[in-house]
């Protein structure tokens, strides 16, 4: 699951009913890994402990340890990314052991400089519980490319657009965020398990869905320059090869692990539903940026392209030792050819009031949140009609019943808080949320869902045999 819960913080989770609603939505979606965006800085550990505890209370598991594994990224911009894992005895994070630490000043660029390790151990016979208090961080990453000089005095960027001047970019302010590389090792029936790399992204927004987001477009266009993408497929247009990471095994021996999966996810702030080479100007420039990851246009479905990793390259000796070949020149790095999970659904809810007649729930307009994926296992993702991604219909899950039955959420206390304390989020215009009668209108369902977030969670379901 990928979810931008809109300024997730200790204060937000203290709103009556908020924590229960978020936990119910996540557990009902049957997610095994939850990747969160826009996690605020203040008292972040307390906030994550509260969310972890609410999830565990709703879905404790046989050993009553589910969801106690949560991990924060290094800080980027004014926030963190976060990952929650349902069961660490089946899925464990793969973290930095040696090399650059993945902080904003030392992001991961050349992944040959790093040794990685499964945390807390690659020995699956040993339980991961109870979870240690000192948890590793999810590292940030930056591009791995050599600049090209097109003409004198002109140099192409080799850092993500939007980074401050002092850190290799061209912009100042808080409108930039580096992506994070969240990798997981999945315990499988086949010996050895399976490596799953996710690149988590959150790009700056612009006012109005109809405006061009120049910064986000520039950053998305640079994502193929990440080393993990080049290791997945060095030439997606074909024929390309896949490379290897140095990952310690359960005896702490170095092992070359092939990168056979790749997934970019997050809030890209580019509307996938306005993405076509044959559309208006905004649709064409959106499509040009998104084409860095997928050739799929709006409403194109998730059945194609093949999105396969490159053929296995020669297995290198690890740990990698210098000198290594330099980063490829920017102009030689091709676009990735991945599948898109959300091509015909919206992930951003409309603003109140709804038009007349109202659209069906979840009342979405743009699609900013997505998974762009490929690989040996990821292409097995289940199809929901034409899309592999399932956008969770939060408005439809709202009930006036108290207590709410499993799979549904009651927001009476949450709406009451915003009416009495803040008079915000249009809660005054949704009396049905608080009073329990008459039946909820479409506008009240919209307002209720937006009390939690204007973003809807997206789930991608696949199997690792």
Coordinates of C-alpha atoms in Angstrom, one line a residue:
X1 CA 0.0 0.0 0.0
X2 CA 1.1 3.5 -0.8
X3 CA -0.7 6.3 1.1
X4 CA -0.1 10.0 1.6
X5 CA -2.1 10.6 4.8
X6 CA -1.8 14.4 4.5
X7 CA 0.5 15.7 7.2
X8 CA 0.5 12.7 9.4
X9 CA 1.6 13.8 12.8
X10 CA 1.2 13.3 16.5
X11 CA -1.4 16.1 16.6
X12 CA -3.4 14.5 13.7
X13 CA -3.4 11.1 15.4
X14 CA -4.7 12.8 18.6
X15 CA -7.9 13.8 16.8
X16 CA -10.7 11.6 18.3
X17 CA -11.4 8.6 16.0
X18 CA -8.6 9.4 13.6
X19 CA -6.2 6.6 14.6
X20 CA -8.9 4.0 14.6
X21 CA -10.1 5.0 11.2
X22 CA -6.6 4.9 9.6
X23 CA -5.8 1.5 11.2
X24 CA -9.2 0.1 10.0
X25 CA -8.5 1.2 6.4
X26 CA -5.0 -0.3 6.3
X27 CA -6.0 -3.6 7.9
X28 CA -9.1 -4.0 5.8
X29 CA -6.9 -3.6 2.6
X30 CA -4.9 -6.7 3.7
X31 CA -1.6 -4.9 3.2
X32 CA 1.7 -6.5 4.1
X33 CA 3.9 -3.4 3.4
X34 CA 2.6 0.1 3.9
X35 CA 4.6 3.0 2.5
X36 CA 3.6 6.4 4.0
X37 CA 4.4 9.9 2.7
X38 CA 4.2 13.3 4.4
X39 CA 5.1 12.1 7.9
X40 CA 5.8 15.3 9.9
X41 CA 8.9 15.8 12.0
X42 CA 7.5 16.7 15.4
X43 CA 7.5 13.8 17.9
X44 CA 7.6 11.4 14.9
X45 CA 8.6 8.4 17.0
X46 CA 5.6 8.9 19.3
X47 CA 3.4 9.2 16.2
X48 CA 4.7 6.0 14.7
X49 CA 4.4 4.1 17.9
X50 CA 0.8 5.1 18.2
X51 CA 0.0 4.1 14.6
X52 CA 1.9 0.8 15.1
X53 CA 0.0 0.1 18.3
X54 CA -3.4 0.8 16.7
X55 CA -2.6 -1.5 13.8
X56 CA -1.5 -4.2 16.2
X57 CA -4.6 -3.8 18.3
X58 CA -6.8 -4.3 15.2
X59 CA -4.7 -7.1 13.7
X60 CA -2.4 -8.6 16.3
X61 CA -1.5 -11.9 14.6
X62 CA -1.0 -15.2 16.3
X63 CA 2.1 -14.0 18.2
X64 CA 0.5 -10.6 18.9
X65 CA 3.5 -8.9 17.1
X66 CA 1.9 -7.8 13.8
X67 CA 2.7 -4.2 12.7
X68 CA 5.3 -3.6 15.5
X69 CA 7.9 -3.3 12.7
X70 CA 8.0 0.3 11.5
X71 CA 10.8 2.3 9.9
X72 CA 11.4 5.9 9.1
X73 CA 13.5 7.3 6.2
X74 CA 16.2 9.9 6.6
X75 CA 14.7 13.4 6.8
X76 CA 14.0 15.0 3.4
X77 CA 12.5 18.5 3.1
X78 CA 10.3 19.0 6.1
X79 CA 9.2 15.4 6.4
X80 CA 9.9 11.7 6.4
X81 CA 8.8 8.6 4.5
X82 CA 7.8 5.6 6.6
X83 CA 7.3 1.9 6.1
X84 CA 5.2 -0.5 8.2
X85 CA 5.6 -4.2 7.8
X86 CA 2.8 -6.5 8.9
X87 CA 5.0 -9.5 9.8
X88 CA 8.8 -9.3 10.0
X89 CA 9.1 -13.0 10.1
X90 CA 8.1 -13.1 6.4
X91 CA 9.2 -9.6 5.2
X92 CA 12.2 -7.8 6.5
X93 CA 13.9 -4.5 5.4
X94 CA 17.2 -4.5 3.6
X95 CA 19.3 -1.7 5.0
X96 CA 22.7 0.0 4.6
X97 CA 25.5 -1.9 6.4
X98 CA 28.5 0.0 5.1
X99 CA 29.1 2.9 2.7
X100 CA 27.2 6.2 2.3
X101 CA 24.4 6.3 5.0
X102 CA 21.6 7.6 2.8
X103 CA 21.2 10.9 4.6
X104 CA 20.3 14.0 2.6
X105 CA 24.0 15.0 2.5
X106 CA 25.2 11.5 1.7
X107 CA 22.4 9.9 -0.4
X108 CA 22.9 6.6 -2.1
X109 CA 24.2 7.1 -5.7
X110 CA 26.7 4.4 -6.7
X111 CA 25.2 1.3 -5.0
X112 CA 28.5 -0.5 -5.5
X113 CA 29.8 1.7 -2.7
X114 CA 27.4 0.0 -0.3
X115 CA 27.0 -3.3 1.4
X116 CA 23.4 -4.1 2.4
X117 CA 22.0 -6.4 5.1
X118 CA 18.7 -7.9 6.0
X119 CA 17.5 -6.5 9.3
X120 CA 17.5 -7.7 12.0
X121 CA 19.0 -10.9 10.5
X122 CA 19.0 -12.9 7.3
X123 CA 18.5 -16.0 9.4
X124 CA 14.8 -16.8 9.0
X125 CA 14.9 -19.4 11.7
X126 CA 15.4 -16.6 14.2
X127 CA 12.4 -14.5 14.9
X128 CA 12.5 -10.7 14.4
X129 CA 10.5 -10.1 17.6
X130 CA 10.4 -8.3 19.8
X131 CA 11.5 -5.5 17.6
X132 CA 14.7 -3.7 18.7
X133 CA 14.3 -0.1 19.8
X134 CA 17.2 1.0 17.6
X135 CA 15.7 0.7 14.1
X136 CA 17.6 1.3 10.9
X137 CA 16.7 4.2 8.6
X138 CA 15.4 4.0 5.1
X139 CA 18.1 5.6 2.9
X140 CA 17.6 8.5 0.5
X141 CA 19.0 8.2 -3.0
X142 CA 20.1 10.5 -5.8
X143 CA 21.0 10.0 -9.4
X144 CA 24.0 8.1 -10.6
X145 CA 25.1 9.6 -13.9
X146 CA 27.9 11.4 -15.6
X147 CA 27.2 15.0 -16.9
X148 CA 27.3 15.7 -20.6
X149 CA 28.6 18.9 -22.0
X150 CA 26.4 19.7 -25.0
X151 CA 28.3 22.9 -25.6
X152 CA 30.7 25.1 -23.7
X153 CA 29.4 26.5 -20.4
X154 CA 26.4 24.2 -20.5
X155 CA 26.2 21.4 -18.0
X156 CA 23.4 19.0 -17.5
X157 CA 22.2 18.3 -13.9
X158 CA 23.5 15.2 -12.2
X159 CA 21.5 15.8 -9.0
X160 CA 17.7 15.8 -8.7
X161 CA 16.0 19.0 -9.8
X162 CA 14.8 21.0 -6.9
X163 CA 17.6 20.3 -4.5
X164 CA 19.1 23.4 -2.8
X165 CA 22.1 25.0 -4.4
X166 CA 24.4 23.8 -1.5
X167 CA 23.4 20.2 -2.2
X168 CA 24.0 20.1 -6.0
X169 CA 20.6 21.4 -7.2
X170 CA 19.4 24.7 -8.4
X171 CA 16.4 25.6 -6.1
X172 CA 16.0 26.9 -2.6
X173 CA 13.2 26.4 -0.1
X174 CA 11.3 23.4 1.1
X175 CA 9.7 22.4 -2.2
X176 CA 12.1 19.5 -2.9
X177 CA 12.3 16.0 -1.5
X178 CA 14.8 13.3 -2.4
X179 CA 13.3 9.9 -3.1
X180 CA 14.0 7.0 -0.7
X181 CA 15.1 3.5 -1.5
X182 CA 13.1 1.1 0.6
X183 CA 14.1 -2.5 0.0
X184 CA 12.6 -5.6 1.5
X185 CA 13.6 -9.3 1.6
X186 CA 10.6 -11.6 1.2
X187 CA 10.7 -15.1 2.7
X188 CA 9.5 -17.5 -0.1
X189 CA 9.0 -21.2 -0.5
X190 CA 11.9 -21.3 -2.9
X191 CA 15.3 -21.2 -1.1
X192 CA 17.0 -17.8 -0.8
X193 CA 14.0 -15.5 -0.7
X194 CA 13.4 -12.5 -3.0
X195 CA 14.6 -8.9 -3.0
X196 CA 12.0 -6.1 -3.6
X197 CA 13.2 -2.5 -4.1
X198 CA 10.7 0.3 -3.9
X199 CA 11.7 3.9 -4.7
X200 CA 9.4 6.2 -2.7
X201 CA 8.8 9.7 -4.2
X202 CA 6.9 12.8 -3.0
X203 CA 7.1 15.8 -5.3
X204 CA 6.0 19.3 -4.8
X205 CA 2.4 20.3 -5.7
X206 CA 1.1 23.2 -7.7
X207 CA -2.2 25.0 -7.2
X208 CA -4.9 23.4 -9.4
X209 CA -4.9 20.1 -11.3
X210 CA -4.8 22.0 -14.6
X211 CA -1.5 23.7 -14.1
X212 CA 1.9 22.3 -15.3
X213 CA 4.1 21.0 -12.5
X214 CA 7.5 21.8 -14.0
X215 CA 9.5 20.7 -11.0
X216 CA 7.8 17.4 -10.5
X217 CA 8.0 16.7 -14.3
X218 CA 11.8 17.4 -14.2
X219 CA 12.3 15.1 -11.2
X220 CA 10.2 12.2 -12.6
X221 CA 12.2 12.5 -15.8
X222 CA 15.4 11.9 -13.8
X223 CA 14.2 8.7 -12.1
X224 CA 15.8 6.3 -14.7
X225 CA 19.1 7.9 -13.7
X226 CA 19.0 6.2 -10.2
X227 CA 21.4 3.3 -10.0
X228 CA 18.8 0.8 -8.8
X229 CA 16.9 1.5 -12.1
X230 CA 20.0 0.9 -14.2
X231 CA 20.7 -2.3 -12.2
X232 CA 17.2 -3.5 -13.0
X233 CA 17.6 -3.1 -16.7
X234 CA 20.5 -1.3 -18.3
X235 CA 18.7 -0.9 -21.6
X236 CA 14.9 -1.3 -21.3
X237 CA 14.6 -0.7 -25.0
X238 CA 16.6 -3.9 -25.3
X239 CA 18.7 -5.9 -25.0
X240 CA 19.6 -4.8 -21.5
X241 CA 21.2 -6.6 -18.6
X242 CA 20.4 -6.6 -14.8
X243 CA 23.1 -6.1 -12.2
X244 CA 23.8 -7.0 -8.6
X245 CA 23.8 -5.6 -5.1
X246 CA 26.2 -6.7 -2.3
X247 CA 23.9 -8.2 0.4
X248 CA 25.2 -10.0 3.5
X249 CA 23.8 -13.5 4.0
X250 CA 22.9 -15.1 7.4
X251 CA 26.5 -15.9 8.1
X252 CA 27.5 -12.2 7.2
X253 CA 29.2 -13.4 4.0
X254 CA 29.0 -11.1 1.0
X255 CA 26.6 -12.3 -1.7
X256 CA 25.9 -10.8 -5.1
X257 CA 22.1 -10.5 -5.4
X258 CA 20.6 -9.8 -8.7
X259 CA 18.1 -6.9 -9.0
X260 CA 15.1 -8.6 -10.7
X261 CA 12.3 -6.3 -9.4
X262 CA 11.7 -2.5 -9.5
X263 CA 8.9 -0.3 -8.3
X264 CA 8.5 3.5 -8.2
X265 CA 5.7 4.6 -5.9
X266 CA 4.5 7.7 -4.1
X267 CA 2.8 11.0 -4.8
X268 CA 4.2 12.2 -8.1
X269 CA 1.9 15.3 -8.3
X270 CA 1.5 14.7 -12.0
X271 CA -2.0 13.7 -13.1
X272 CA -1.8 10.3 -14.8
X273 CA -5.4 10.8 -16.0
X274 CA -4.1 13.8 -18.0
X275 CA -1.3 12.0 -19.8
X276 CA -1.4 11.5 -23.5
X277 CA 0.9 12.2 -26.5
X278 CA -2.3 13.2 -28.4
X279 CA -3.8 15.4 -25.8
X280 CA -3.6 19.1 -25.0
X281 CA -0.3 20.8 -24.0
X282 CA -0.5 19.7 -20.4
X283 CA -1.4 16.1 -21.3
X284 CA 1.6 16.1 -23.7
X285 CA 4.1 17.5 -21.2
X286 CA 2.8 15.1 -18.5
X287 CA 3.2 12.2 -20.8
X288 CA 6.7 13.2 -21.7
X289 CA 7.7 13.2 -18.0
X290 CA 5.8 9.9 -17.2
X291 CA 7.4 8.3 -20.2
X292 CA 10.6 8.1 -18.2
X293 CA 9.0 5.3 -16.3
X294 CA 6.2 3.9 -18.5
X295 CA 4.9 4.3 -22.1
X296 CA 1.4 3.8 -20.8
X297 CA -1.0 6.7 -21.4
X298 CA -4.2 7.6 -19.5
X299 CA -6.7 4.7 -19.4
X300 CA -4.1 2.4 -20.9
X301 CA -4.5 -0.4 -18.4
X302 CA -1.8 -2.4 -16.6
X303 CA -1.5 -5.5 -18.8
X304 CA 1.5 -4.1 -20.8
X305 CA 4.4 -3.6 -21.5
X306 CA 6.3 -6.8 -20.5
X307 CA 8.3 -4.8 -17.9
X308 CA 10.9 -7.5 -17.5
X309 CA 14.3 -7.2 -15.9
X310 CA 17.4 -7.3 -18.1
X311 CA 19.0 -10.6 -18.7
X312 CA 21.4 -11.7 -15.9
X313 CA 24.8 -10.0 -16.3
X314 CA 28.0 -11.6 -15.2
X315 CA 28.1 -12.2 -11.4
X316 CA 30.6 -9.8 -9.9
X317 CA 33.0 -10.6 -7.1
X318 CA 31.7 -8.8 -3.9
X319 CA 32.4 -6.7 -2.0
X320 CA 33.0 -4.4 -4.9
X321 CA 36.5 -3.1 -5.0
X322 CA 37.7 0.1 -6.8
X323 CA 38.2 1.0 -9.4
X324 CA 34.8 0.5 -10.9
X325 CA 33.5 1.8 -14.2
X326 CA 32.2 5.3 -13.9
X327 CA 28.6 6.3 -14.0
X328 CA 27.0 6.3 -17.5
X329 CA 26.6 9.6 -19.4
X330 CA 23.1 11.0 -19.0
X331 CA 22.3 10.8 -22.7
X332 CA 23.0 7.1 -22.8
X333 CA 20.5 6.1 -20.0
X334 CA 17.2 5.2 -21.5
X335 CA 13.7 5.4 -20.1
X336 CA 12.4 2.5 -18.0
X337 CA 9.6 0.6 -19.6
X338 CA 7.4 -0.4 -16.6
X339 CA 3.7 -1.0 -16.1
X340 CA 1.5 1.6 -14.4
X341 CA -0.9 0.4 -11.6
X342 CA -3.4 3.3 -11.8
X343 CA -4.4 4.3 -15.3
X344 CA -8.2 5.0 -15.1
X345 CA -9.0 5.6 -11.5
X346 CA -8.5 8.8 -9.5
X347 CA -6.5 9.0 -6.3
X348 CA -7.2 12.6 -5.3
X349 CA -10.7 13.4 -4.0
X350 CA -12.6 16.4 -5.3
X351 CA -13.1 19.5 -3.2
X352 CA -16.4 20.3 -1.5
X353 CA -19.0 20.8 -2.8
X354 CA -19.5 18.1 -5.4
X355 CA -20.9 19.0 -8.8
X356 CA -24.6 18.2 -9.5
X357 CA -25.2 15.4 -10.2
X358 CA -22.3 14.0 -8.1
X359 CA -19.9 11.4 -9.4
X360 CA -19.9 8.0 -7.7
X361 CA -17.6 7.6 -4.7
X362 CA -14.7 7.9 -4.1
X363 CA -15.4 11.2 -5.9
X364 CA -11.8 11.3 -7.3
X365 CA -10.5 13.6 -10.0
X366 CA -6.8 13.4 -10.6
X367 CA -4.4 10.4 -10.2
X368 CA -1.2 11.6 -8.5
X369 CA -0.5 8.4 -6.5
X370 CA 0.7 5.3 -8.3
X371 CA 3.0 2.3 -8.7
X372 CA 5.2 2.0 -11.7
X373 CA 6.5 -1.6 -11.6
X374 CA 8.2 -4.4 -13.4
X375 CA 10.1 -7.6 -12.7
X376 CA 9.9 -11.4 -12.3
X377 CA 7.3 -11.3 -9.5
X378 CA 5.8 -7.8 -9.7
X379 CA 4.3 -8.4 -13.1
X380 CA 2.1 -11.0 -11.4
X381 CA 0.1 -8.2 -9.9
X382 CA -3.6 -9.0 -9.8
X383 CA -5.8 -7.1 -12.2
X384 CA -8.8 -5.1 -11.0
X385 CA -10.7 -4.6 -14.3
X386 CA -8.0 -2.8 -16.4
X387 CA -5.8 -1.5 -13.5
X388 CA -3.6 -3.6 -11.3
X389 CA -3.8 -0.9 -8.6
X390 CA -6.8 -0.9 -6.3
X391 CA -7.7 2.6 -5.1
X392 CA -9.4 2.2 -1.7
X393 CA -12.9 3.7 -1.6
X394 CA -12.7 5.5 1.7
X395 CA -15.9 7.4 1.4
X396 CA -17.9 4.2 0.8
X397 CA -16.5 2.7 4.0
X398 CA -18.0 5.5 6.2
X399 CA -20.9 4.3 8.4
X400 CA -23.2 5.9 10.9
X401 CA -23.3 2.7 12.9
X402 CA -21.6 2.8 16.3
X403 CA -19.5 0.9 16.8
X404 CA -18.5 0.5 13.2
X405 CA -18.6 -3.1 11.9
X406 CA -15.3 -4.5 10.6
X407 CA -14.2 -2.9 7.3
X408 CA -16.1 0.3 8.0
X409 CA -15.2 3.5 9.8
X410 CA -17.3 5.8 12.0
X411 CA -16.1 9.5 11.9
X412 CA -18.6 11.0 14.4
X413 CA -16.0 11.9 16.9
X414 CA -13.6 13.1 14.3
X415 CA -16.1 15.4 12.6
X416 CA -17.3 16.7 16.0
X417 CA -13.7 17.7 16.9
X418 CA -13.3 19.7 13.7
X419 CA -16.6 21.4 14.3
X420 CA -16.1 22.3 17.9
X421 CA -12.4 22.9 18.0
X422 CA -11.4 24.2 14.7
X423 CA -14.4 24.8 12.4
X424 CA -12.2 23.5 9.6
X425 CA -12.4 20.9 6.8
X426 CA -16.0 21.7 6.1
X427 CA -17.1 19.5 9.0
X428 CA -19.9 22.0 9.8
X429 CA -21.5 21.0 6.4
X430 CA -21.6 17.3 7.3
X431 CA -24.1 17.0 10.2
X432 CA -24.9 13.4 9.2
X433 CA -21.4 12.3 10.2
X434 CA -22.0 13.4 13.8
X435 CA -25.8 12.9 14.3
X436 CA -26.2 9.5 12.7
X437 CA -29.3 10.5 10.8
X438 CA -30.5 11.0 8.1
X439 CA -28.5 8.8 5.7
X440 CA -25.2 10.3 4.6
X441 CA -25.2 12.4 1.5
X442 CA -22.5 12.3 -1.1
X443 CA -21.1 15.6 0.1
X444 CA -21.0 14.3 3.7
X445 CA -19.1 11.1 2.6
X446 CA -16.6 13.3 0.7
X447 CA -16.1 15.6 3.7
X448 CA -15.7 12.6 6.0
X449 CA -13.0 11.0 3.8
X450 CA -11.1 14.3 3.5
X451 CA -11.0 14.6 7.3
X452 CA -8.4 11.8 7.0
X453 CA -6.7 12.8 3.8
X454 CA -7.4 14.2 0.3
X455 CA -5.4 11.3 -1.0
X456 CA -6.8 7.8 -1.3
X457 CA -4.6 4.8 -0.5
X458 CA -3.5 2.6 -3.4
X459 CA -2.8 -1.1 -3.1
X460 CA -0.8 -3.3 -5.5
X461 CA -1.2 -7.0 -4.9
X462 CA 1.3 -9.6 -6.2
X463 CA 2.8 -12.9 -5.3
X464 CA 6.4 -14.0 -4.5
X465 CA 6.3 -17.8 -4.9

